[in-house]
Amino acid sequence: MKKRLLSLLAVLALIFTLAMPAALAADEDTMLETVRVLGILSGDENGNLNLSASVTRAEFVKMMTAASTYKDSVGSSTASLFTDVKSGYWANGYIKLAVEQGWVTGYVDGSFRPDNTITLEEACTALLRLLGYDSGSLAGSFPDAQLSKSKSIGLLDDLNAVQGQALTRQDCVTLFYNLLTCQNSAGLVYGTTLGYTITNGEVDYSTLVTNDIKGPYVSTGSSISLPFGTDHITVYRNGSKSDLSTLKQYDVYYYNENLRTVWIYSDRVTGTLTAVSPSRTAPTSVTVAGTSYTIGTSTATYKLSSQGGFADGDTVTLLLGMNGEVVDVVTAAESSSIYYGVVITSEKSAATSSTTTSDTTSVQVVTTVACTDGVERTFYHDGSAQRTGRVVTVTVDQSGTTVKSLSEKALSGKVNASGTSFGDYSFADNVEILDVDDEGGYARIYPSRIAGVTLDKEDVRYYSLDENGDIDRLILNEVTGDTLDYVYVTSAASSSMDMNTSGTYRYLLDGQSQTLSGSTIYNISIGGAALLYEDGAVKNFQQLEDVTLTELSDLYAMAGNRKYALAEDVQVLLKDSSGNFYATTLSEINAGDYTLTGWYDDLGFAAGGRIRIIIAVAD
């Protein structure tokens, strides 16, 4: 059965994307965010980018500095090179650098005129010098020679400005993005000389963001000090838009100064420390609560080494970073943790501890819980084993680990169309929702998954409210159908002779062939089906409904004039002329070149009705 986390965080792209002006096209979005993350363009004191504002000569040389190898080495300068640029002028250091490097010059009267707007031809002249093109590489006279060369190397691609026109900040976005992808005088792509990744003429944005992220850091309280202040910043908590008020002690955080963005992570693992590998001298991984984690910082390495204070058998809390690595380790006394979820497995286990004089055997319970945050955790504790599928709370503190069953709390009502409220309650910003079944199957879902759905009391097993009276945890009872295993039955053979019955069923699960044989005959035919379990073993098949699909997208399919939502983990199988099946992806098929059959779960789930399997046959 499924025990799968349906993650909202597909990739860095979703975590790092910021809200953009509606008027910008996708390519312009990429350009803007790239020059922002490099510090070439930044907002004002209110965070506004002012893209329509003109750019002065002083502002332009500051942008050039950020787009050069000198971006981290410019300081204040006491020397004044020009009559109108005093030693205390904010851009004096940038102007001095630009002049020394030969990018720009002043006027014959000894002035620089820093507050004059910069024209297209002036900007191109300066950037060509930055790229290493001297007068010998230009044909003609100013400004035609400069504009012609700029055009030939791609510096003016997608730029609307013309000769004599003062550049806007939006123009500079395009101009500096093009600068990174142009070839310099040595024939090298300029951005690569700065250490950036350029692929097919595009700057790898996610790599830029990752490279310029500072962290990880561990919060020591409910506030943090940032080098760029806390006004007009963007904050993400566990991948969702948030604010600094959600920061808690022992949260792990990162920041990007140029983007004025903070990423906060609250992922923690609390349990018994059972192993450190490969050795206590130089550990690289640690096993806690039955799962191994990579050690990601020198702090965590030291604490888990032979010189640190932790030993096998200690109850510890691992603080995890954005990639699931261990950032720090604290004791349960320092970080009390409470988890809510449903039991997947729970059984008693004998544990033996040895001393120099004797061996002592004790019995403890090992319980694995699917927690409401979608993480499967294993806990070692005293007491009784818990029934699979039971709703529990797990408290881990200095006194040990306690697992308690919870009385179920039902709730009914409608989830509004925007997925922000359920019945009389609003959802908390970071609400944790788990859909479960009695066999330990679970799926982490998000409010959008049940938007517009009416839930009865039997659909809700448990909920809790935060200090604001909003739902912060919600455990559902088979509402989505996402907890089941969906298979494609390729053959179903059965026989009944002399009071003996037998059946053999072959099916594909996630593209892998499996066989079920025994004395049970199932009422199933070739096609899509859901597997039903009892005590961990297959109890039955439930046939899915089939439809011929006429249109297909990443999220939906059409069957005539009826629209079907696709499951997030929809299985796509390509059937060849010999009847063999091959797992493929949505991007590899379409309704024009293939005959598509969709199998959907018309099984009575309140938020079901999703296409679970698609069979594609080439026309």
Coordinates of C-alpha atoms in Angstrom, one line a residue:
M1 CA 0.0 0.0 0.0
K2 CA 1.1 3.6 -0.5
K3 CA 3.1 5.3 2.1
R4 CA 4.1 8.2 0.0
L5 CA 4.6 11.9 0.6
L6 CA 3.0 14.0 -2.2
S7 CA 5.3 16.9 -2.0
L8 CA 4.5 20.5 -2.8
L9 CA 8.1 21.3 -3.2
A10 CA 8.9 19.9 -6.6
V11 CA 12.2 21.7 -7.1
L12 CA 14.1 24.9 -6.3
A13 CA 12.1 26.7 -8.9
L14 CA 8.9 26.7 -6.8
I15 CA 10.7 27.6 -3.5
F16 CA 12.7 30.4 -5.1
T17 CA 10.1 32.0 -7.4
L18 CA 9.0 35.4 -6.3
A19 CA 5.9 37.4 -7.2
M20 CA 6.5 39.2 -10.5
P21 CA 4.7 42.1 -12.2
A22 CA 1.8 40.8 -14.3
A23 CA 3.0 42.7 -17.4
L24 CA 6.3 40.8 -17.6
A25 CA 6.5 37.8 -19.9
A26 CA 8.2 34.6 -18.8
D27 CA 11.5 35.3 -20.4
E28 CA 11.6 38.8 -18.8
D29 CA 10.8 37.2 -15.4
T30 CA 13.9 35.0 -15.8
M31 CA 16.0 38.0 -16.7
L32 CA 14.8 40.1 -13.9
E33 CA 15.2 37.5 -11.2
T34 CA 18.7 36.7 -12.5
V35 CA 20.0 40.3 -12.3
R36 CA 18.3 40.6 -8.9
V37 CA 20.0 37.5 -7.4
L38 CA 23.4 38.8 -8.7
G39 CA 22.9 42.1 -7.0
I40 CA 23.0 44.0 -10.3
L41 CA 19.5 45.4 -9.6
S42 CA 17.9 45.9 -6.2
G43 CA 14.8 47.5 -4.8
D44 CA 14.5 50.8 -3.0
E45 CA 14.0 51.2 0.8
N46 CA 10.4 50.0 0.3
G47 CA 11.4 47.0 -1.9
N48 CA 10.1 48.6 -5.1
L49 CA 12.1 47.9 -8.3
N50 CA 11.0 51.0 -10.2
L51 CA 11.6 49.4 -13.5
S52 CA 10.3 52.4 -15.5
A53 CA 12.8 54.8 -13.8
S54 CA 15.8 56.2 -15.7
V55 CA 19.3 55.0 -14.8
T56 CA 22.0 57.5 -14.0
R57 CA 25.7 57.1 -14.9
A58 CA 26.6 56.5 -11.2
E59 CA 23.9 53.8 -10.9
F60 CA 25.1 52.2 -14.1
V61 CA 28.7 51.8 -13.0
K62 CA 27.4 50.2 -9.7
M63 CA 25.5 47.7 -11.9
M64 CA 28.7 47.0 -13.9
T65 CA 30.6 46.4 -10.7
A66 CA 28.1 43.8 -9.6
A67 CA 28.4 42.1 -13.0
S68 CA 32.2 41.9 -12.8
T69 CA 34.8 40.0 -10.9
Y70 CA 35.1 43.1 -8.6
K71 CA 31.6 42.8 -7.1
D72 CA 32.8 41.8 -3.6
S73 CA 35.9 44.1 -3.5
V74 CA 34.6 47.6 -3.8
G75 CA 34.9 49.8 -0.7
S76 CA 34.5 53.4 0.1
S77 CA 37.1 55.7 -1.5
T78 CA 38.6 58.9 0.0
A79 CA 40.1 59.9 -3.4
S80 CA 38.1 62.2 -5.6
L81 CA 38.8 61.8 -9.3
F82 CA 36.3 64.3 -10.6
T83 CA 35.2 67.8 -9.6
D84 CA 31.6 66.8 -9.1
V85 CA 32.2 63.5 -7.3
K86 CA 33.3 64.2 -3.7
S87 CA 35.0 61.7 -1.5
G88 CA 31.8 61.1 0.5
Y89 CA 29.6 60.5 -2.6
W90 CA 27.8 57.2 -2.3
A91 CA 29.1 55.9 -5.7
N92 CA 32.6 57.3 -5.5
G93 CA 34.2 53.8 -5.0
Y94 CA 32.3 52.4 -8.0
I95 CA 33.2 55.3 -10.2
K96 CA 36.9 55.1 -9.2
L97 CA 36.9 51.3 -10.0
A98 CA 35.2 51.8 -13.4
V99 CA 37.6 54.5 -14.4
E100 CA 40.7 52.5 -13.3
Q101 CA 39.5 49.5 -15.3
G102 CA 38.9 51.6 -18.4
W103 CA 35.2 50.9 -18.6
V104 CA 34.2 54.6 -18.4
T105 CA 35.8 58.1 -18.6
G106 CA 34.9 61.5 -17.4
Y107 CA 34.4 64.7 -19.4
V108 CA 37.1 67.1 -20.6
D109 CA 36.0 69.7 -18.1
G110 CA 37.0 67.3 -15.2
S111 CA 33.5 66.3 -14.3
F112 CA 31.8 62.8 -14.3
R113 CA 28.2 64.0 -14.2
P114 CA 27.1 61.1 -12.1
D115 CA 23.4 62.1 -12.0
N116 CA 23.0 62.4 -15.8
T117 CA 21.0 59.6 -17.3
I118 CA 23.0 57.1 -19.3
T119 CA 22.1 56.6 -23.0
L120 CA 22.1 53.3 -25.0
E121 CA 25.3 54.1 -26.8
E122 CA 27.2 55.1 -23.6
A123 CA 26.1 51.9 -21.9
C124 CA 27.2 49.8 -24.9
T125 CA 30.6 51.5 -25.0
A126 CA 31.2 50.8 -21.3
L127 CA 30.0 47.1 -21.5
L128 CA 32.1 46.4 -24.6
R129 CA 35.2 47.6 -22.7
L130 CA 34.2 45.4 -19.8
L131 CA 34.1 42.5 -22.3
G132 CA 37.6 43.4 -23.5
Y133 CA 36.8 44.8 -26.9
D134 CA 39.2 47.6 -27.8
S135 CA 38.9 50.2 -30.6
G136 CA 40.7 47.9 -32.9
S137 CA 37.8 45.4 -32.8
L138 CA 35.3 48.1 -33.8
A139 CA 34.6 49.1 -37.4
G140 CA 33.6 52.8 -37.8
S141 CA 33.1 55.7 -35.5
F142 CA 31.1 56.4 -32.3
P143 CA 28.3 55.6 -31.8
D144 CA 27.6 53.4 -34.9
A145 CA 30.6 51.2 -34.3
Q146 CA 29.6 50.5 -30.7
L147 CA 26.0 49.8 -31.5
S148 CA 26.9 47.6 -34.4
K149 CA 29.3 45.5 -32.4
S150 CA 26.8 45.3 -29.5
K151 CA 24.2 44.0 -31.9
S152 CA 26.5 41.4 -33.5
I153 CA 27.4 39.8 -30.2
G154 CA 23.8 39.7 -28.9
L155 CA 24.1 42.5 -26.3
L156 CA 21.0 44.2 -27.8
D157 CA 18.8 41.1 -28.1
D158 CA 15.2 41.9 -27.0
L159 CA 16.1 45.4 -26.1
N160 CA 13.7 48.1 -27.2
A161 CA 15.9 51.2 -26.5
V162 CA 17.3 53.1 -29.5
Q163 CA 20.3 55.4 -30.0
G164 CA 20.2 58.6 -27.9
Q165 CA 17.5 57.2 -25.6
A166 CA 18.1 57.2 -21.8
L167 CA 18.0 53.7 -20.4
T168 CA 15.4 52.6 -17.9
R169 CA 16.0 50.1 -15.2
Q170 CA 13.9 47.6 -17.3
D171 CA 16.3 48.2 -20.2
C172 CA 19.2 47.5 -17.9
V173 CA 17.6 44.2 -16.9
T174 CA 17.7 43.0 -20.5
L175 CA 21.1 44.5 -21.2
F176 CA 22.9 42.9 -18.3
Y177 CA 21.3 39.6 -18.8
N178 CA 22.5 39.7 -22.4
L179 CA 25.9 40.6 -21.1
L180 CA 26.2 37.4 -19.1
T181 CA 25.4 35.3 -22.2
C182 CA 27.6 37.2 -24.7
Q183 CA 31.1 36.2 -25.8
N184 CA 33.9 38.4 -24.6
S185 CA 36.9 39.3 -26.8
A186 CA 38.6 36.0 -25.9
G187 CA 35.7 34.1 -27.3
L188 CA 34.4 32.9 -23.9
V189 CA 30.8 33.3 -22.7
Y190 CA 31.2 36.1 -20.2
G191 CA 29.0 34.7 -17.5
T192 CA 31.2 31.5 -17.3
T193 CA 34.2 33.7 -16.6
L194 CA 32.4 34.8 -13.4
G195 CA 31.8 31.2 -12.5
Y196 CA 28.1 31.0 -13.5
T197 CA 26.5 28.2 -15.5
I198 CA 25.3 29.1 -19.0
T199 CA 23.3 26.5 -20.9
N200 CA 22.0 27.0 -24.4
G201 CA 22.3 30.8 -24.0
E202 CA 20.4 30.8 -20.7
V203 CA 21.7 31.5 -17.2
D204 CA 21.1 28.7 -14.8
Y205 CA 19.0 30.6 -12.3
S206 CA 18.6 27.9 -9.6
T207 CA 22.4 27.5 -9.4
L208 CA 22.8 31.3 -9.0
V209 CA 20.3 31.3 -6.1
T210 CA 21.9 28.3 -4.4
N211 CA 25.4 29.7 -4.8
D212 CA 24.5 33.0 -3.2
I213 CA 22.6 31.5 -0.3
K214 CA 24.1 32.0 3.1
G215 CA 23.5 29.3 5.7
P216 CA 22.5 27.1 7.3
Y217 CA 22.0 28.9 10.6
V218 CA 20.1 27.7 13.6
S219 CA 17.7 30.1 15.3
T220 CA 18.4 30.6 19.0
G221 CA 15.0 32.3 19.6
S222 CA 12.0 33.8 17.9
S223 CA 14.0 36.5 16.0
I224 CA 17.1 36.7 13.9
S225 CA 19.5 39.4 12.8
L226 CA 19.9 39.8 9.0
P227 CA 22.6 41.9 7.3
F228 CA 19.9 43.6 5.2
G229 CA 17.3 44.2 8.0
T230 CA 13.9 42.7 8.2
D231 CA 11.8 45.3 6.3
H232 CA 10.4 44.4 2.9
I233 CA 11.8 40.9 2.8
T234 CA 10.3 37.7 1.4
V235 CA 10.1 34.7 3.7
Y236 CA 9.4 31.0 3.0
R237 CA 8.7 28.5 5.7
N238 CA 9.0 24.9 4.6
G239 CA 8.5 26.0 1.0
S240 CA 5.4 28.1 1.6
K241 CA 5.1 31.9 1.7
S242 CA 5.3 33.0 5.3
D243 CA 6.8 35.7 7.5
L244 CA 9.4 36.0 10.3
S245 CA 6.7 35.8 13.0
T246 CA 6.6 32.0 12.3
L247 CA 10.3 31.6 13.3
K248 CA 10.9 29.4 16.3
Q249 CA 13.8 28.3 18.4
Y250 CA 15.9 25.6 16.7
D251 CA 14.5 26.4 13.2
V252 CA 17.1 26.2 10.5
Y253 CA 17.3 29.2 8.1
Y254 CA 19.1 30.5 5.1
Y255 CA 19.1 33.9 3.3
N256 CA 20.0 35.5 0.0
E257 CA 21.0 39.1 0.6
N258 CA 20.5 40.3 -3.0
L259 CA 17.0 38.8 -3.2
R260 CA 16.2 39.9 0.4
T261 CA 14.8 36.4 0.9
V262 CA 14.8 34.1 3.9
W263 CA 14.1 30.3 3.8
I264 CA 13.1 28.7 7.1
Y265 CA 13.0 25.0 7.7
S266 CA 11.5 23.3 10.8
D267 CA 12.2 19.7 9.9
R268 CA 13.3 17.8 13.0
V269 CA 13.8 14.1 13.8
T270 CA 13.6 13.0 17.4
G271 CA 14.3 9.5 18.6
T272 CA 16.9 7.1 19.8
L273 CA 20.4 7.4 18.4
T274 CA 21.4 3.9 17.3
A275 CA 24.4 4.3 15.0
V276 CA 27.0 6.6 13.7
S277 CA 28.9 5.8 10.4
P278 CA 31.5 5.0 9.3
S279 CA 33.1 5.7 12.7
R280 CA 32.9 8.0 15.7
T281 CA 36.2 9.5 14.7
A282 CA 34.9 11.0 11.4
P283 CA 31.2 10.4 11.2
T284 CA 29.3 11.2 7.9
S285 CA 25.9 9.8 8.7
V286 CA 23.8 9.1 11.8
T287 CA 20.8 6.7 12.4
V288 CA 18.0 8.0 14.6
A289 CA 14.5 6.5 14.9
G290 CA 15.5 3.8 12.4
T291 CA 16.4 6.1 9.6
S292 CA 19.9 7.2 8.4
Y293 CA 20.7 10.9 7.7
T294 CA 23.6 12.5 6.1
I295 CA 25.6 14.8 8.4
G296 CA 25.9 18.2 6.7
T297 CA 27.8 20.6 8.9
S298 CA 31.0 20.6 11.0
T299 CA 28.9 21.4 14.1
A300 CA 26.9 18.2 13.7
T301 CA 30.0 16.2 12.9
Y302 CA 31.7 17.3 16.1
K303 CA 28.7 16.7 18.3
L304 CA 28.2 13.1 16.9
S305 CA 31.9 12.3 17.1
S306 CA 33.8 10.6 19.9
Q307 CA 34.6 14.1 21.2
G308 CA 30.9 15.2 21.3
G309 CA 28.5 14.5 24.1
F310 CA 26.1 12.0 22.4
A311 CA 26.2 8.2 22.7
D312 CA 24.2 5.3 21.3
G313 CA 20.9 5.0 23.1
D314 CA 20.6 8.7 23.8
T315 CA 17.3 10.4 22.8
V316 CA 18.3 13.2 20.4
T317 CA 16.7 15.7 18.1
L318 CA 18.3 16.2 14.6
L319 CA 17.8 19.6 13.1
L320 CA 17.5 19.2 9.3
G321 CA 18.4 21.6 6.5
M322 CA 16.8 22.3 3.2
N323 CA 18.1 19.1 1.6
G324 CA 17.4 16.9 4.6
E325 CA 20.9 16.9 5.9
V326 CA 21.7 17.2 9.6
V327 CA 22.6 20.7 10.5
D328 CA 22.8 20.4 14.3
V329 CA 22.0 18.0 17.1
V330 CA 20.3 18.9 20.5
T331 CA 19.1 16.8 23.4
A332 CA 15.4 16.1 24.0
A333 CA 15.7 18.3 27.1
E334 CA 16.5 21.2 24.9
S335 CA 14.0 20.5 22.2
S336 CA 10.7 18.9 23.3
S337 CA 8.8 17.6 20.4
I338 CA 5.2 16.5 19.9
Y339 CA 4.0 14.6 16.8
Y340 CA 0.5 13.7 15.6
G341 CA -0.3 10.9 13.2
V342 CA -1.4 7.3 12.6
V343 CA 0.3 4.1 13.4
I344 CA 1.8 2.2 10.5
T345 CA 3.4 -0.6 12.5
S346 CA 4.0 -1.2 16.2
E347 CA 5.5 -4.2 17.9
K348 CA 7.5 -5.2 21.0
S349 CA 11.2 -5.9 20.5
A350 CA 13.9 -7.2 22.8
A351 CA 17.0 -5.1 23.3
T352 CA 20.2 -6.3 25.0
S353 CA 22.7 -4.1 26.7
S354 CA 26.1 -5.4 27.9
T355 CA 28.4 -4.4 30.7
T356 CA 31.7 -5.9 31.8
T357 CA 29.9 -8.2 34.2
S358 CA 26.6 -9.1 32.6
D359 CA 24.1 -8.8 29.8
T360 CA 20.7 -7.2 30.5
T361 CA 17.7 -7.8 28.2
S362 CA 14.8 -5.4 28.2
V363 CA 11.6 -5.2 26.1
Q364 CA 10.6 -2.0 24.4
V365 CA 8.0 -1.1 21.8
V366 CA 9.1 0.0 18.3
T367 CA 6.3 2.1 16.7
T368 CA 6.4 3.7 13.3
V369 CA 4.0 6.6 12.8
A370 CA 3.0 8.5 9.7
C371 CA 3.1 12.0 11.1
T372 CA 0.8 14.8 9.8
D373 CA 3.8 16.6 8.2
G374 CA 4.0 13.6 5.9
V375 CA 7.2 12.2 7.5
E376 CA 7.3 8.6 8.6
R377 CA 9.1 8.4 12.0
T378 CA 10.1 5.4 14.1
F379 CA 9.9 5.7 17.9
Y380 CA 11.3 3.5 20.7
H381 CA 9.3 3.6 23.9
D382 CA 7.8 1.7 26.8
G383 CA 4.2 0.6 27.2
S384 CA 2.0 -1.3 24.9
A385 CA 2.1 -1.8 21.1
Q386 CA -0.5 0.3 19.2
R387 CA -2.9 -0.9 16.6
T388 CA -2.2 -0.2 13.0
G389 CA -4.2 2.8 11.8
R390 CA -4.7 4.2 15.3
V391 CA -4.5 8.0 15.7
V392 CA -1.7 8.8 18.2
T393 CA 0.3 11.6 19.7
V394 CA 4.0 11.1 20.4
T395 CA 5.8 13.2 23.0
V396 CA 9.6 13.2 23.1
D397 CA 11.2 15.1 26.0
Q398 CA 13.8 14.7 28.7
S399 CA 11.8 12.0 30.4
G400 CA 11.7 9.8 27.2
T401 CA 9.2 9.0 24.5
T402 CA 5.5 8.5 25.2
V403 CA 3.0 7.3 22.6
K404 CA -0.7 7.8 23.4
S405 CA -3.8 6.9 21.4
L406 CA -6.1 9.8 20.8
S407 CA -9.9 9.9 20.9
E408 CA -11.0 10.7 17.4
K409 CA -12.5 14.2 16.8
A410 CA -15.0 14.3 13.9
L411 CA -15.9 17.4 12.0
S412 CA -18.1 18.0 9.0
G413 CA -18.7 20.8 6.6
K414 CA -17.5 22.1 3.2
V415 CA -14.0 23.2 2.3
N416 CA -14.3 26.5 0.5
A417 CA -13.4 26.8 -3.2
S418 CA -10.1 28.5 -2.4
G419 CA -9.1 25.8 0.1
T420 CA -8.6 28.3 3.0
S421 CA -11.4 27.1 5.3
F422 CA -13.3 24.1 6.4
G423 CA -16.8 24.5 7.9
D424 CA -16.6 27.2 10.6
Y425 CA -12.8 27.1 10.8
S426 CA -10.0 28.6 8.8
F427 CA -7.0 26.6 7.8
A428 CA -3.7 27.8 9.4
D429 CA -1.1 28.9 7.0
N430 CA 1.0 25.8 7.5
V431 CA -1.8 23.4 8.1
E432 CA -0.8 19.7 8.0
I433 CA -3.3 17.4 6.3
L434 CA -3.0 13.6 6.2
D435 CA -5.3 11.2 4.4
V436 CA -5.1 7.7 5.9
D437 CA -6.7 4.2 5.8
D438 CA -7.0 1.4 8.4
E439 CA -4.0 -0.5 6.9
G440 CA -1.4 2.1 7.6
G441 CA -1.5 3.7 4.1
Y442 CA -1.3 7.5 4.1
A443 CA -0.8 10.5 1.8
R444 CA 0.2 14.0 2.7
I445 CA -2.1 16.4 0.9
Y446 CA -2.7 20.1 0.8
P447 CA -5.9 22.2 1.1
S448 CA -6.1 22.7 -2.6
R449 CA -6.6 18.9 -2.9
I450 CA -9.9 19.1 -1.1
A451 CA -11.1 22.5 -2.2
G452 CA -14.8 22.6 -2.8
V453 CA -15.4 19.2 -1.2
T454 CA -18.1 18.5 1.4
L455 CA -16.8 16.2 4.2
D456 CA -19.0 14.2 6.5
K457 CA -18.2 13.3 10.1
E458 CA -16.9 9.9 9.1
D459 CA -14.5 11.5 6.7
V460 CA -12.6 13.2 9.5
R461 CA -10.7 11.2 12.2
Y462 CA -8.9 14.0 14.0
Y463 CA -8.3 17.8 13.9
S464 CA -6.6 20.3 16.2
L465 CA -6.6 24.0 16.5
D466 CA -3.8 26.5 17.0
E467 CA -3.7 29.5 19.3
N468 CA -5.7 31.5 16.8
G469 CA -8.4 28.9 16.6
D470 CA -7.4 27.8 13.1
I471 CA -7.1 24.2 12.0
D472 CA -3.4 23.3 12.1
R473 CA -3.7 19.5 11.8
L474 CA -6.3 17.4 10.0
I475 CA -6.4 13.7 9.7
L476 CA -8.8 12.4 7.1
N477 CA -10.3 8.9 6.6
E478 CA -9.9 7.8 3.0
V479 CA -11.2 11.0 1.4
T480 CA -8.9 11.2 -1.6
G481 CA -8.2 7.6 -2.6
D482 CA -4.5 8.6 -2.7
T483 CA -3.6 6.0 0.0
L484 CA -4.4 3.0 -2.3
D485 CA -2.2 1.1 -4.7
Y486 CA -3.5 1.4 -8.3
V487 CA -2.5 -1.4 -10.7
Y488 CA -3.1 -2.4 -14.3
V489 CA -4.2 -6.0 -14.5
T490 CA -2.6 -7.7 -17.6
S491 CA -4.0 -11.2 -17.1
A492 CA -6.6 -12.8 -14.8
A493 CA -6.9 -16.6 -14.9
S494 CA -9.0 -18.7 -12.5
S495 CA -10.3 -22.3 -12.3
S496 CA -12.6 -24.4 -10.1
M497 CA -12.4 -28.2 -10.2
D498 CA -13.5 -30.8 -7.7
M499 CA -14.1 -28.2 -5.0
N500 CA -10.7 -26.7 -5.6
T501 CA -10.4 -23.2 -6.7
S502 CA -7.3 -21.3 -7.9
G503 CA -6.5 -17.9 -9.4
T504 CA -3.4 -16.3 -10.9
Y505 CA -3.4 -12.6 -11.5
R506 CA -0.6 -10.6 -13.1
Y507 CA -0.5 -6.8 -12.8
L508 CA 1.7 -3.8 -13.2
L509 CA 2.3 -1.5 -10.2
D510 CA 4.4 1.6 -11.0
G511 CA 5.5 -0.2 -14.2
Q512 CA 6.8 -3.2 -12.3
S513 CA 5.2 -6.6 -13.0
Q514 CA 3.9 -8.6 -10.1
T515 CA 1.9 -11.9 -9.7
L516 CA -0.7 -12.9 -7.2
S517 CA -1.6 -16.6 -7.0
G518 CA -3.7 -18.6 -4.5
S519 CA -7.0 -20.3 -3.8
T520 CA -9.0 -17.0 -3.9
I521 CA -10.8 -16.0 -7.1
Y522 CA -11.3 -12.3 -7.6
N523 CA -14.0 -10.7 -9.7
I524 CA -11.5 -8.7 -11.8
S525 CA -10.8 -8.3 -15.5
I526 CA -7.9 -6.9 -17.5
G527 CA -7.7 -3.2 -16.9
G528 CA -7.1 -0.7 -14.1
A529 CA -7.8 -1.7 -10.5
A530 CA -7.3 -0.6 -6.9
L531 CA -5.7 -3.1 -4.5
L532 CA -7.4 -3.5 -1.2
Y533 CA -5.5 -4.9 1.8
E534 CA -6.2 -6.6 5.1
D535 CA -3.5 -7.1 7.7
G536 CA -0.9 -6.2 5.1
A537 CA -2.0 -8.8 2.5
V538 CA -4.1 -8.3 -0.7
K539 CA -7.7 -8.9 0.1
N540 CA -9.4 -7.9 -3.1
F541 CA -9.2 -5.9 -6.4
Q542 CA -11.7 -3.2 -7.1
Q543 CA -12.1 -2.4 -10.8
L544 CA -11.6 1.2 -12.0
E545 CA -13.7 2.9 -14.7
D546 CA -12.3 3.4 -18.1
V547 CA -12.7 6.3 -20.5
T548 CA -11.3 7.1 -23.9
L549 CA -9.3 10.3 -23.6
T550 CA -9.5 12.9 -26.4
E551 CA -7.2 15.6 -24.9
L552 CA -4.4 15.6 -22.4
S553 CA -2.5 18.2 -20.4
D554 CA -0.2 18.0 -17.4
L555 CA -3.1 18.4 -14.9
Y556 CA -6.3 17.3 -16.8
A557 CA -7.6 15.0 -19.4
M558 CA -10.8 15.4 -21.5
A559 CA -13.0 12.5 -22.6
G560 CA -15.3 14.2 -25.1
N561 CA -16.8 17.1 -23.2
R562 CA -16.1 15.7 -19.7
K563 CA -13.0 16.9 -17.8
Y564 CA -11.0 14.6 -15.4
A565 CA -8.3 15.6 -13.0
L566 CA -5.1 13.6 -13.2
A567 CA -3.6 12.1 -10.1
E568 CA -0.3 13.7 -9.1
D569 CA 1.4 10.3 -9.4
V570 CA -0.6 9.1 -12.5
Q571 CA 0.9 6.0 -14.0
V572 CA 1.5 6.1 -17.8
L573 CA 2.0 2.9 -19.6
L574 CA 2.9 2.5 -23.3
K575 CA 1.5 -0.6 -25.0
D576 CA 3.4 -1.8 -28.1
S577 CA 2.1 -4.0 -31.0
S578 CA 3.2 -7.2 -29.2
G579 CA 1.1 -6.4 -26.1
N580 CA 4.1 -5.5 -24.0
F581 CA 3.9 -2.5 -21.6
Y582 CA 6.6 0.1 -20.8
A583 CA 6.4 2.8 -18.2
T584 CA 6.6 6.3 -19.7
T585 CA 5.7 9.9 -18.8
L586 CA 3.0 12.3 -19.7
S587 CA 5.4 14.4 -21.7
E588 CA 6.0 11.4 -24.0
I589 CA 2.4 10.9 -25.2
N590 CA -0.4 12.9 -26.7
A591 CA -4.0 12.4 -27.9
G592 CA -2.9 13.1 -31.5
D593 CA -0.4 10.2 -32.0
Y594 CA -1.8 7.7 -29.5
T595 CA -5.1 6.1 -28.5
L596 CA -5.4 6.9 -24.8
T597 CA -7.4 5.1 -22.3
G598 CA -7.7 6.5 -18.8
W599 CA -8.7 4.5 -15.7
Y600 CA -10.2 6.6 -12.9
D601 CA -11.3 5.8 -9.3
D602 CA -15.1 6.0 -9.4
L603 CA -15.0 4.4 -5.9
G604 CA -17.0 6.8 -3.8
F605 CA -14.2 8.9 -2.4
A606 CA -15.3 12.4 -1.5
A607 CA -12.3 13.9 -3.3
G608 CA -11.6 11.1 -5.7
G609 CA -12.5 10.7 -9.3
R610 CA -8.9 11.1 -10.5
I611 CA -7.3 9.4 -13.5
R612 CA -4.9 7.0 -11.9
I613 CA -3.6 5.1 -15.0
I614 CA -3.2 6.0 -18.6
I615 CA -2.6 3.3 -21.3
A616 CA -1.2 4.7 -24.6
V617 CA -1.3 2.8 -27.8
A618 CA 0.4 4.3 -30.9
D619 CA -1.9 4.9 -33.8

